[in-house]
Amino acid sequence: MYNTGRHVSLRMDKEHLVNISGGPMTYSHRLEEIRLHFGSEDGQGSEHLLNGQAFSGEVQLIHYNHELYTNYTEAAKSPNGLVIVSIFMKIAETSNAFLNRMLNRDTITRITYKNDAYLLTGLNIEEIYPETSSFITYDGSMTIPPCFETATWILMNKPVYITRMQMHSLRLLSQNQPSQIFLSMSDNVRPVQPLNNRCIRTNINFSMQGKDCPNNRAQKLQYRGKHYSSPPTTILKSDCTLRIVIL
């Protein structure tokens, strides 16, 4: 786990590979990195907005197409190169088991300053996923420079939970090294971008209201500034679920 000066970055070792397929993907993709985005206040911090509202943070699981490309660097600048699964973070009394292991005080204080790193073991990737098979997807770009438009985004339709104390601990992480002035890593998000006629697809059946949809109404996605009218939406087949394989 690293403090990059901009993100909390969790990078997988090469002995425990995690592949993802299904959903909108034609190819299998391999997990390369997990990044955390979060805000200086509870009402901001996610890189996507739903119905004009931001969440306190966003977990991004970044995968590369290992069937077509030999590594992440090659895939990031190539067609069908990346799949990024985004999971919103929401403040609650108890936290997600994966985040609880990652953000407990003994762990998170090990990466307070830029370039700090800590070896974290015993994580179960499956625990970061919320209990839903529903998602929203579109083709877009990475949110960090050079922002190649090679990414398929998959936004899970339920958040995971994080405590106020854990969010406070994230805000105490510095963009700088110890010898430099403290500057919080919070608000490490790209400004919202116009949709530019991108097609937004989903496997959510809006005609069936139920507990699987957080607010029981159609979601309008904003792609990290401008509001726009309801985007074109395509309902995917109901069997378009994501498959995670841990090797």
PDB file of C-alpha atoms in Angstrom:
ATOM      1  CA  MET A   1       0.000   0.000   0.000  1.00  0.00           C
ATOM      2  CA  TYR A   2       1.444   3.346  -1.094  1.00  0.00           C
ATOM      3  CA  ASN A   3       0.973   7.046  -0.545  1.00  0.00           C
ATOM      4  CA  THR A   4       1.624   8.326  -4.071  1.00  0.00           C
ATOM      5  CA  GLY A   5       1.092  11.954  -3.060  1.00  0.00           C
ATOM      6  CA  ARG A   6      -2.265  11.889  -4.826  1.00  0.00           C
ATOM      7  CA  HIS A   7      -3.870   8.553  -3.969  1.00  0.00           C
ATOM      8  CA  VAL A   8      -3.885   5.719  -1.534  1.00  0.00           C
ATOM      9  CA  SER A   9      -2.757   3.018  -3.925  1.00  0.00           C
ATOM     10  CA  LEU A  10      -2.982  -0.707  -3.242  1.00  0.00           C
ATOM     11  CA  ARG A  11      -0.927  -2.745  -5.708  1.00  0.00           C
ATOM     12  CA  MET A  12      -1.294  -6.480  -6.016  1.00  0.00           C
ATOM     13  CA  ASP A  13       1.568  -8.908  -5.688  1.00  0.00           C
ATOM     14  CA  LYS A  14       2.157 -11.144  -8.684  1.00  0.00           C
ATOM     15  CA  GLU A  15       1.601 -14.404  -6.824  1.00  0.00           C
ATOM     16  CA  HIS A  16      -2.116 -13.814  -6.209  1.00  0.00           C
ATOM     17  CA  LEU A  17      -3.775 -12.781  -9.454  1.00  0.00           C
ATOM     18  CA  VAL A  18      -7.351 -11.523  -9.683  1.00  0.00           C
ATOM     19  CA  ASN A  19      -9.177 -11.626 -13.020  1.00  0.00           C
ATOM     20  CA  ILE A  20     -12.564 -10.161 -13.884  1.00  0.00           C
ATOM     21  CA  SER A  21     -14.846 -10.913 -16.839  1.00  0.00           C
ATOM     22  CA  GLY A  22     -18.497 -10.853 -17.877  1.00  0.00           C
ATOM     23  CA  GLY A  23     -20.789  -7.828 -17.755  1.00  0.00           C
ATOM     24  CA  PRO A  24     -19.876  -5.411 -20.575  1.00  0.00           C
ATOM     25  CA  MET A  25     -16.440  -7.005 -21.102  1.00  0.00           C
ATOM     26  CA  THR A  26     -15.463  -8.993 -24.164  1.00  0.00           C
ATOM     27  CA  TYR A  27     -12.112  -9.980 -22.681  1.00  0.00           C
ATOM     28  CA  SER A  28     -10.809 -11.027 -19.296  1.00  0.00           C
ATOM     29  CA  HIS A  29      -9.049  -8.253 -17.358  1.00  0.00           C
ATOM     30  CA  ARG A  30      -6.489  -8.535 -14.552  1.00  0.00           C
ATOM     31  CA  LEU A  31      -6.506  -6.392 -11.420  1.00  0.00           C
ATOM     32  CA  GLU A  32      -3.496  -4.064 -11.365  1.00  0.00           C
ATOM     33  CA  GLU A  33      -4.235  -1.492  -8.665  1.00  0.00           C
ATOM     34  CA  ILE A  34      -6.863  -0.161  -6.257  1.00  0.00           C
ATOM     35  CA  ARG A  35      -7.081   3.628  -5.753  1.00  0.00           C
ATOM     36  CA  LEU A  36      -9.045   5.637  -3.222  1.00  0.00           C
ATOM     37  CA  HIS A  37     -10.563   9.055  -3.994  1.00  0.00           C
ATOM     38  CA  PHE A  38     -12.115  11.025  -1.135  1.00  0.00           C
ATOM     39  CA  GLY A  39     -13.201  14.528  -0.152  1.00  0.00           C
ATOM     40  CA  SER A  40     -12.369  17.074   2.525  1.00  0.00           C
ATOM     41  CA  GLU A  41     -16.094  17.037   3.423  1.00  0.00           C
ATOM     42  CA  ASP A  42     -18.607  14.211   3.523  1.00  0.00           C
ATOM     43  CA  GLY A  43     -20.637  15.587   0.604  1.00  0.00           C
ATOM     44  CA  GLN A  44     -17.812  15.351  -1.917  1.00  0.00           C
ATOM     45  CA  GLY A  45     -15.008  13.057  -2.910  1.00  0.00           C
ATOM     46  CA  SER A  46     -16.354  10.695  -5.580  1.00  0.00           C
ATOM     47  CA  GLU A  47     -15.362  11.071  -9.222  1.00  0.00           C
ATOM     48  CA  HIS A  48     -18.871  10.280 -10.434  1.00  0.00           C
ATOM     49  CA  LEU A  49     -22.185  11.845  -9.448  1.00  0.00           C
ATOM     50  CA  LEU A  50     -25.558  10.097  -9.279  1.00  0.00           C
ATOM     51  CA  ASN A  51     -28.595  12.348  -9.731  1.00  0.00           C
ATOM     52  CA  GLY A  52     -26.229  15.298  -9.241  1.00  0.00           C
ATOM     53  CA  GLN A  53     -25.012  14.054  -5.860  1.00  0.00           C
ATOM     54  CA  ALA A  54     -21.487  13.089  -4.905  1.00  0.00           C
ATOM     55  CA  PHE A  55     -20.500  10.447  -2.364  1.00  0.00           C
ATOM     56  CA  SER A  56     -17.809  10.824   0.307  1.00  0.00           C
ATOM     57  CA  GLY A  57     -15.380   8.775  -1.726  1.00  0.00           C
ATOM     58  CA  GLU A  58     -14.883   6.251  -4.478  1.00  0.00           C
ATOM     59  CA  VAL A  59     -12.904   3.023  -4.618  1.00  0.00           C
ATOM     60  CA  GLN A  60     -11.540   2.288  -8.090  1.00  0.00           C
ATOM     61  CA  LEU A  61     -10.335  -1.192  -9.020  1.00  0.00           C
ATOM     62  CA  ILE A  62      -8.199  -0.806 -12.130  1.00  0.00           C
ATOM     63  CA  HIS A  63      -7.822  -3.811 -14.426  1.00  0.00           C
ATOM     64  CA  TYR A  64      -5.942  -4.271 -17.700  1.00  0.00           C
ATOM     65  CA  ASN A  65      -6.755  -6.529 -20.657  1.00  0.00           C
ATOM     66  CA  HIS A  66      -4.288  -9.368 -20.162  1.00  0.00           C
ATOM     67  CA  GLU A  67      -5.579 -11.280 -23.172  1.00  0.00           C
ATOM     68  CA  LEU A  68      -4.493  -8.602 -25.665  1.00  0.00           C
ATOM     69  CA  TYR A  69      -1.661  -6.842 -23.822  1.00  0.00           C
ATOM     70  CA  THR A  70       1.360  -7.948 -21.840  1.00  0.00           C
ATOM     71  CA  ASN A  71       1.131  -5.341 -19.074  1.00  0.00           C
ATOM     72  CA  TYR A  72      -0.820  -2.388 -17.687  1.00  0.00           C
ATOM     73  CA  THR A  73       1.378   0.269 -19.326  1.00  0.00           C
ATOM     74  CA  GLU A  74       0.744  -1.138 -22.810  1.00  0.00           C
ATOM     75  CA  ALA A  75      -2.976  -1.647 -22.178  1.00  0.00           C
ATOM     76  CA  ALA A  76      -3.526   1.855 -20.749  1.00  0.00           C
ATOM     77  CA  LYS A  77      -2.804   3.489 -24.127  1.00  0.00           C
ATOM     78  CA  SER A  78      -4.479   0.847 -26.302  1.00  0.00           C
ATOM     79  CA  PRO A  79      -8.068   0.095 -27.428  1.00  0.00           C
ATOM     80  CA  ASN A  80     -10.093  -2.098 -25.040  1.00  0.00           C
ATOM     81  CA  GLY A  81      -7.206  -1.711 -22.653  1.00  0.00           C
ATOM     82  CA  LEU A  82      -8.705  -1.037 -19.223  1.00  0.00           C
ATOM     83  CA  VAL A  83     -11.743  -1.830 -17.118  1.00  0.00           C
ATOM     84  CA  ILE A  84     -12.236   0.247 -13.972  1.00  0.00           C
ATOM     85  CA  VAL A  85     -14.777  -0.915 -11.414  1.00  0.00           C
ATOM     86  CA  SER A  86     -15.932   2.000  -9.242  1.00  0.00           C
ATOM     87  CA  ILE A  87     -17.585   1.563  -5.879  1.00  0.00           C
ATOM     88  CA  PHE A  88     -18.933   4.571  -3.987  1.00  0.00           C
ATOM     89  CA  MET A  89     -17.994   5.047  -0.332  1.00  0.00           C
ATOM     90  CA  LYS A  90     -20.667   6.238   2.110  1.00  0.00           C
ATOM     91  CA  ILE A  91     -20.334   7.292   5.754  1.00  0.00           C
ATOM     92  CA  ALA A  92     -21.893   4.858   8.249  1.00  0.00           C
ATOM     93  CA  GLU A  93     -21.468   3.574  11.803  1.00  0.00           C
ATOM     94  CA  THR A  94     -19.672   0.420  10.652  1.00  0.00           C
ATOM     95  CA  SER A  95     -17.354  -0.110   7.708  1.00  0.00           C
ATOM     96  CA  ASN A  96     -16.828  -2.564   4.901  1.00  0.00           C
ATOM     97  CA  ALA A  97     -14.599  -5.476   5.991  1.00  0.00           C
ATOM     98  CA  PHE A  98     -11.971  -4.793   3.306  1.00  0.00           C
ATOM     99  CA  LEU A  99     -11.801  -1.075   4.110  1.00  0.00           C
ATOM    100  CA  ASN A 100     -11.748  -1.817   7.827  1.00  0.00           C
ATOM    101  CA  ARG A 101      -8.599  -3.908   7.360  1.00  0.00           C
ATOM    102  CA  MET A 102      -7.022  -1.312   5.078  1.00  0.00           C
ATOM    103  CA  LEU A 103      -7.915   1.826   7.021  1.00  0.00           C
ATOM    104  CA  ASN A 104      -7.497   0.851  10.660  1.00  0.00           C
ATOM    105  CA  ARG A 105      -5.264   3.236  12.584  1.00  0.00           C
ATOM    106  CA  ASP A 106      -2.298   0.883  12.844  1.00  0.00           C
ATOM    107  CA  THR A 107      -2.244   0.503   9.058  1.00  0.00           C
ATOM    108  CA  ILE A 108      -3.167   3.862   7.594  1.00  0.00           C
ATOM    109  CA  THR A 109      -0.674   5.788   9.767  1.00  0.00           C
ATOM    110  CA  ARG A 110       2.147   3.837   8.084  1.00  0.00           C
ATOM    111  CA  ILE A 111       1.600   5.813   4.846  1.00  0.00           C
ATOM    112  CA  THR A 112       1.103   9.336   6.216  1.00  0.00           C
ATOM    113  CA  TYR A 113       3.577  10.992   3.838  1.00  0.00           C
ATOM    114  CA  LYS A 114       4.297  10.873   0.117  1.00  0.00           C
ATOM    115  CA  ASN A 115       6.272   7.782  -0.963  1.00  0.00           C
ATOM    116  CA  ASP A 116       5.509   5.933   2.289  1.00  0.00           C
ATOM    117  CA  ALA A 117       4.722   2.264   1.703  1.00  0.00           C
ATOM    118  CA  TYR A 118       3.474  -0.596   3.844  1.00  0.00           C
ATOM    119  CA  LEU A 119       3.135  -4.309   3.110  1.00  0.00           C
ATOM    120  CA  LEU A 120      -0.464  -5.268   3.824  1.00  0.00           C
ATOM    121  CA  THR A 121      -1.426  -8.943   3.891  1.00  0.00           C
ATOM    122  CA  GLY A 122      -4.549 -10.957   4.502  1.00  0.00           C
ATOM    123  CA  LEU A 123      -6.926  -8.984   2.274  1.00  0.00           C
ATOM    124  CA  ASN A 124      -9.820 -10.672   0.487  1.00  0.00           C
ATOM    125  CA  ILE A 125     -10.648  -8.767  -2.721  1.00  0.00           C
ATOM    126  CA  GLU A 126     -14.171 -10.182  -2.803  1.00  0.00           C
ATOM    127  CA  GLU A 127     -14.967  -8.323   0.426  1.00  0.00           C
ATOM    128  CA  ILE A 128     -14.658  -4.906  -1.241  1.00  0.00           C
ATOM    129  CA  TYR A 129     -17.635  -5.598  -3.514  1.00  0.00           C
ATOM    130  CA  PRO A 130     -21.126  -4.604  -2.308  1.00  0.00           C
ATOM    131  CA  GLU A 131     -23.872  -7.209  -2.395  1.00  0.00           C
ATOM    132  CA  THR A 132     -25.338  -6.417  -5.801  1.00  0.00           C
ATOM    133  CA  SER A 133     -25.010  -7.616  -9.380  1.00  0.00           C
ATOM    134  CA  SER A 134     -26.396  -4.325 -10.757  1.00  0.00           C
ATOM    135  CA  PHE A 135     -24.158  -1.772 -12.407  1.00  0.00           C
ATOM    136  CA  ILE A 136     -23.958   1.189 -14.771  1.00  0.00           C
ATOM    137  CA  THR A 137     -21.326   1.189 -17.511  1.00  0.00           C
ATOM    138  CA  TYR A 138     -19.897   3.485 -20.177  1.00  0.00           C
ATOM    139  CA  ASP A 139     -16.734   3.903 -22.239  1.00  0.00           C
ATOM    140  CA  GLY A 140     -14.556   6.829 -21.184  1.00  0.00           C
ATOM    141  CA  SER A 141     -11.084   7.847 -20.115  1.00  0.00           C
ATOM    142  CA  MET A 142      -8.779   7.486 -17.171  1.00  0.00           C
ATOM    143  CA  THR A 143      -9.092  10.280 -14.615  1.00  0.00           C
ATOM    144  CA  ILE A 144      -5.370  10.879 -14.174  1.00  0.00           C
ATOM    145  CA  PRO A 145      -3.015  12.242 -16.854  1.00  0.00           C
ATOM    146  CA  PRO A 146      -2.600  11.500 -19.704  1.00  0.00           C
ATOM    147  CA  CYS A 147      -6.320  10.557 -19.524  1.00  0.00           C
ATOM    148  CA  PHE A 148      -6.256   8.066 -22.395  1.00  0.00           C
ATOM    149  CA  GLU A 149      -9.778   7.192 -23.611  1.00  0.00           C
ATOM    150  CA  THR A 150      -9.196   3.475 -23.283  1.00  0.00           C
ATOM    151  CA  ALA A 151     -11.265   2.642 -20.198  1.00  0.00           C
ATOM    152  CA  THR A 152     -14.598   0.922 -19.730  1.00  0.00           C
ATOM    153  CA  TRP A 153     -16.114   2.108 -16.459  1.00  0.00           C
ATOM    154  CA  ILE A 154     -18.370  -0.100 -14.346  1.00  0.00           C
ATOM    155  CA  LEU A 155     -20.155   1.625 -11.446  1.00  0.00           C
ATOM    156  CA  MET A 156     -21.653  -0.732  -8.902  1.00  0.00           C
ATOM    157  CA  ASN A 157     -25.218   0.111  -7.889  1.00  0.00           C
ATOM    158  CA  LYS A 158     -24.603  -0.037  -4.139  1.00  0.00           C
ATOM    159  CA  PRO A 159     -21.999   1.752  -2.021  1.00  0.00           C
ATOM    160  CA  VAL A 160     -19.669   0.309   0.561  1.00  0.00           C
ATOM    161  CA  TYR A 161     -19.484   1.887   4.000  1.00  0.00           C
ATOM    162  CA  ILE A 162     -16.728   3.717   5.813  1.00  0.00           C
ATOM    163  CA  THR A 163     -16.768   5.224   9.307  1.00  0.00           C
ATOM    164  CA  ARG A 164     -16.226   8.918  10.070  1.00  0.00           C
ATOM    165  CA  MET A 165     -13.036   8.038  11.915  1.00  0.00           C
ATOM    166  CA  GLN A 166     -11.651   6.165   8.913  1.00  0.00           C
ATOM    167  CA  MET A 167     -12.538   9.062   6.616  1.00  0.00           C
ATOM    168  CA  HIS A 168     -10.827  11.440   9.047  1.00  0.00           C
ATOM    169  CA  SER A 169      -7.718   9.245   8.925  1.00  0.00           C
ATOM    170  CA  LEU A 170      -7.678   9.474   5.125  1.00  0.00           C
ATOM    171  CA  ARG A 171      -7.866  13.278   5.309  1.00  0.00           C
ATOM    172  CA  LEU A 172      -4.780  13.286   7.525  1.00  0.00           C
ATOM    173  CA  LEU A 173      -2.666  11.771   4.737  1.00  0.00           C
ATOM    174  CA  SER A 174      -0.279  14.276   3.196  1.00  0.00           C
ATOM    175  CA  GLN A 175       0.486  15.006  -0.446  1.00  0.00           C
ATOM    176  CA  ASN A 176       3.999  15.957   0.615  1.00  0.00           C
ATOM    177  CA  GLN A 177       7.009  14.469   2.356  1.00  0.00           C
ATOM    178  CA  PRO A 178       7.708  15.095   6.089  1.00  0.00           C
ATOM    179  CA  SER A 179      10.150  17.942   5.381  1.00  0.00           C
ATOM    180  CA  GLN A 180       7.484  19.851   3.437  1.00  0.00           C
ATOM    181  CA  ILE A 181       4.346  21.680   4.545  1.00  0.00           C
ATOM    182  CA  PHE A 182       1.348  19.450   5.227  1.00  0.00           C
ATOM    183  CA  LEU A 183      -1.205  19.408   2.416  1.00  0.00           C
ATOM    184  CA  SER A 184      -4.101  16.980   2.733  1.00  0.00           C
ATOM    185  CA  MET A 185      -4.577  14.388   0.017  1.00  0.00           C
ATOM    186  CA  SER A 186      -8.368  14.911   0.146  1.00  0.00           C
ATOM    187  CA  ASP A 187     -10.340  16.203  -2.867  1.00  0.00           C
ATOM    188  CA  ASN A 188      -8.079  14.156  -5.147  1.00  0.00           C
ATOM    189  CA  VAL A 189     -10.724  14.031  -7.884  1.00  0.00           C
ATOM    190  CA  ARG A 190     -10.892  15.091 -11.511  1.00  0.00           C
ATOM    191  CA  PRO A 191     -13.433  17.867 -12.288  1.00  0.00           C
ATOM    192  CA  VAL A 192     -16.712  16.587 -13.723  1.00  0.00           C
ATOM    193  CA  GLN A 193     -16.586  16.278 -17.522  1.00  0.00           C
ATOM    194  CA  PRO A 194     -19.365  16.681 -20.125  1.00  0.00           C
ATOM    195  CA  LEU A 195     -20.865  13.435 -21.378  1.00  0.00           C
ATOM    196  CA  ASN A 196     -19.978  14.149 -25.051  1.00  0.00           C
ATOM    197  CA  ASN A 197     -22.730  11.847 -26.341  1.00  0.00           C
ATOM    198  CA  ARG A 198     -21.376   8.788 -24.564  1.00  0.00           C
ATOM    199  CA  CYS A 199     -23.924   6.014 -24.262  1.00  0.00           C
ATOM    200  CA  ILE A 200     -24.654   4.903 -20.701  1.00  0.00           C
ATOM    201  CA  ARG A 201     -25.797   1.305 -20.275  1.00  0.00           C
ATOM    202  CA  THR A 202     -27.099  -0.623 -17.295  1.00  0.00           C
ATOM    203  CA  ASN A 203     -28.507  -3.979 -16.272  1.00  0.00           C
ATOM    204  CA  ILE A 204     -30.775  -2.293 -13.705  1.00  0.00           C
ATOM    205  CA  ASN A 205     -34.432  -2.924 -14.453  1.00  0.00           C
ATOM    206  CA  PHE A 206     -36.041   0.390 -13.509  1.00  0.00           C
ATOM    207  CA  SER A 207     -39.550  -1.050 -13.865  1.00  0.00           C
ATOM    208  CA  MET A 208     -38.914  -3.257 -10.828  1.00  0.00           C
ATOM    209  CA  GLN A 209     -38.487  -1.214  -7.677  1.00  0.00           C
ATOM    210  CA  GLY A 210     -36.657  -3.000  -4.936  1.00  0.00           C
ATOM    211  CA  LYS A 211     -33.884  -2.869  -2.411  1.00  0.00           C
ATOM    212  CA  ASP A 212     -31.192  -3.417  -5.053  1.00  0.00           C
ATOM    213  CA  CYS A 213     -31.454   0.184  -6.256  1.00  0.00           C
ATOM    214  CA  PRO A 214     -30.317   2.708  -3.605  1.00  0.00           C
ATOM    215  CA  ASN A 215     -33.079   5.242  -4.208  1.00  0.00           C
ATOM    216  CA  ASN A 216     -35.584   3.278  -6.301  1.00  0.00           C
ATOM    217  CA  ARG A 217     -35.486   5.636  -9.249  1.00  0.00           C
ATOM    218  CA  ALA A 218     -33.571   5.945 -12.483  1.00  0.00           C
ATOM    219  CA  GLN A 219     -29.986   7.035 -11.968  1.00  0.00           C
ATOM    220  CA  LYS A 220     -28.500   9.917 -13.956  1.00  0.00           C
ATOM    221  CA  LEU A 221     -24.749   9.565 -14.147  1.00  0.00           C
ATOM    222  CA  GLN A 222     -22.354  12.487 -14.342  1.00  0.00           C
ATOM    223  CA  TYR A 223     -18.874  11.886 -15.605  1.00  0.00           C
ATOM    224  CA  ARG A 224     -16.649  13.915 -13.311  1.00  0.00           C
ATOM    225  CA  GLY A 225     -18.640  19.993 -14.671  1.00  0.00           C
ATOM    226  CA  LYS A 226     -21.810  20.093 -16.415  1.00  0.00           C
ATOM    227  CA  HIS A 227     -25.393  18.960 -15.906  1.00  0.00           C
ATOM    228  CA  TYR A 228     -27.133  17.439 -18.867  1.00  0.00           C
ATOM    229  CA  SER A 229     -30.536  15.965 -19.723  1.00  0.00           C
ATOM    230  CA  SER A 230     -31.169  12.284 -19.195  1.00  0.00           C
ATOM    231  CA  PRO A 231     -28.568  10.266 -21.121  1.00  0.00           C
ATOM    232  CA  PRO A 232     -29.450   7.465 -23.537  1.00  0.00           C
ATOM    233  CA  THR A 233     -29.688   4.266 -21.554  1.00  0.00           C
ATOM    234  CA  THR A 234     -29.556   0.696 -22.768  1.00  0.00           C
ATOM    235  CA  ILE A 235     -30.753  -2.144 -20.560  1.00  0.00           C
ATOM    236  CA  LEU A 236     -28.300  -5.031 -20.744  1.00  0.00           C
ATOM    237  CA  LYS A 237     -29.400  -8.623 -20.551  1.00  0.00           C
ATOM    238  CA  SER A 238     -30.145  -9.704 -16.997  1.00  0.00           C
ATOM    239  CA  ASP A 239     -27.396 -12.351 -17.084  1.00  0.00           C
ATOM    240  CA  CYS A 240     -24.677  -9.725 -17.666  1.00  0.00           C
ATOM    241  CA  THR A 241     -23.102 -10.206 -14.249  1.00  0.00           C
ATOM    242  CA  LEU A 242     -19.464  -9.722 -13.331  1.00  0.00           C
ATOM    243  CA  ARG A 243     -17.306 -12.732 -12.625  1.00  0.00           C
ATOM    244  CA  ILE A 244     -14.277 -12.493 -10.327  1.00  0.00           C
ATOM    245  CA  VAL A 245     -11.642 -15.225 -10.320  1.00  0.00           C
ATOM    246  CA  ILE A 246      -8.829 -15.269  -7.750  1.00  0.00           C
ATOM    247  CA  LEU A 247      -5.935 -17.392  -8.974  1.00  0.00           C
TER     248      LEU A 247
END
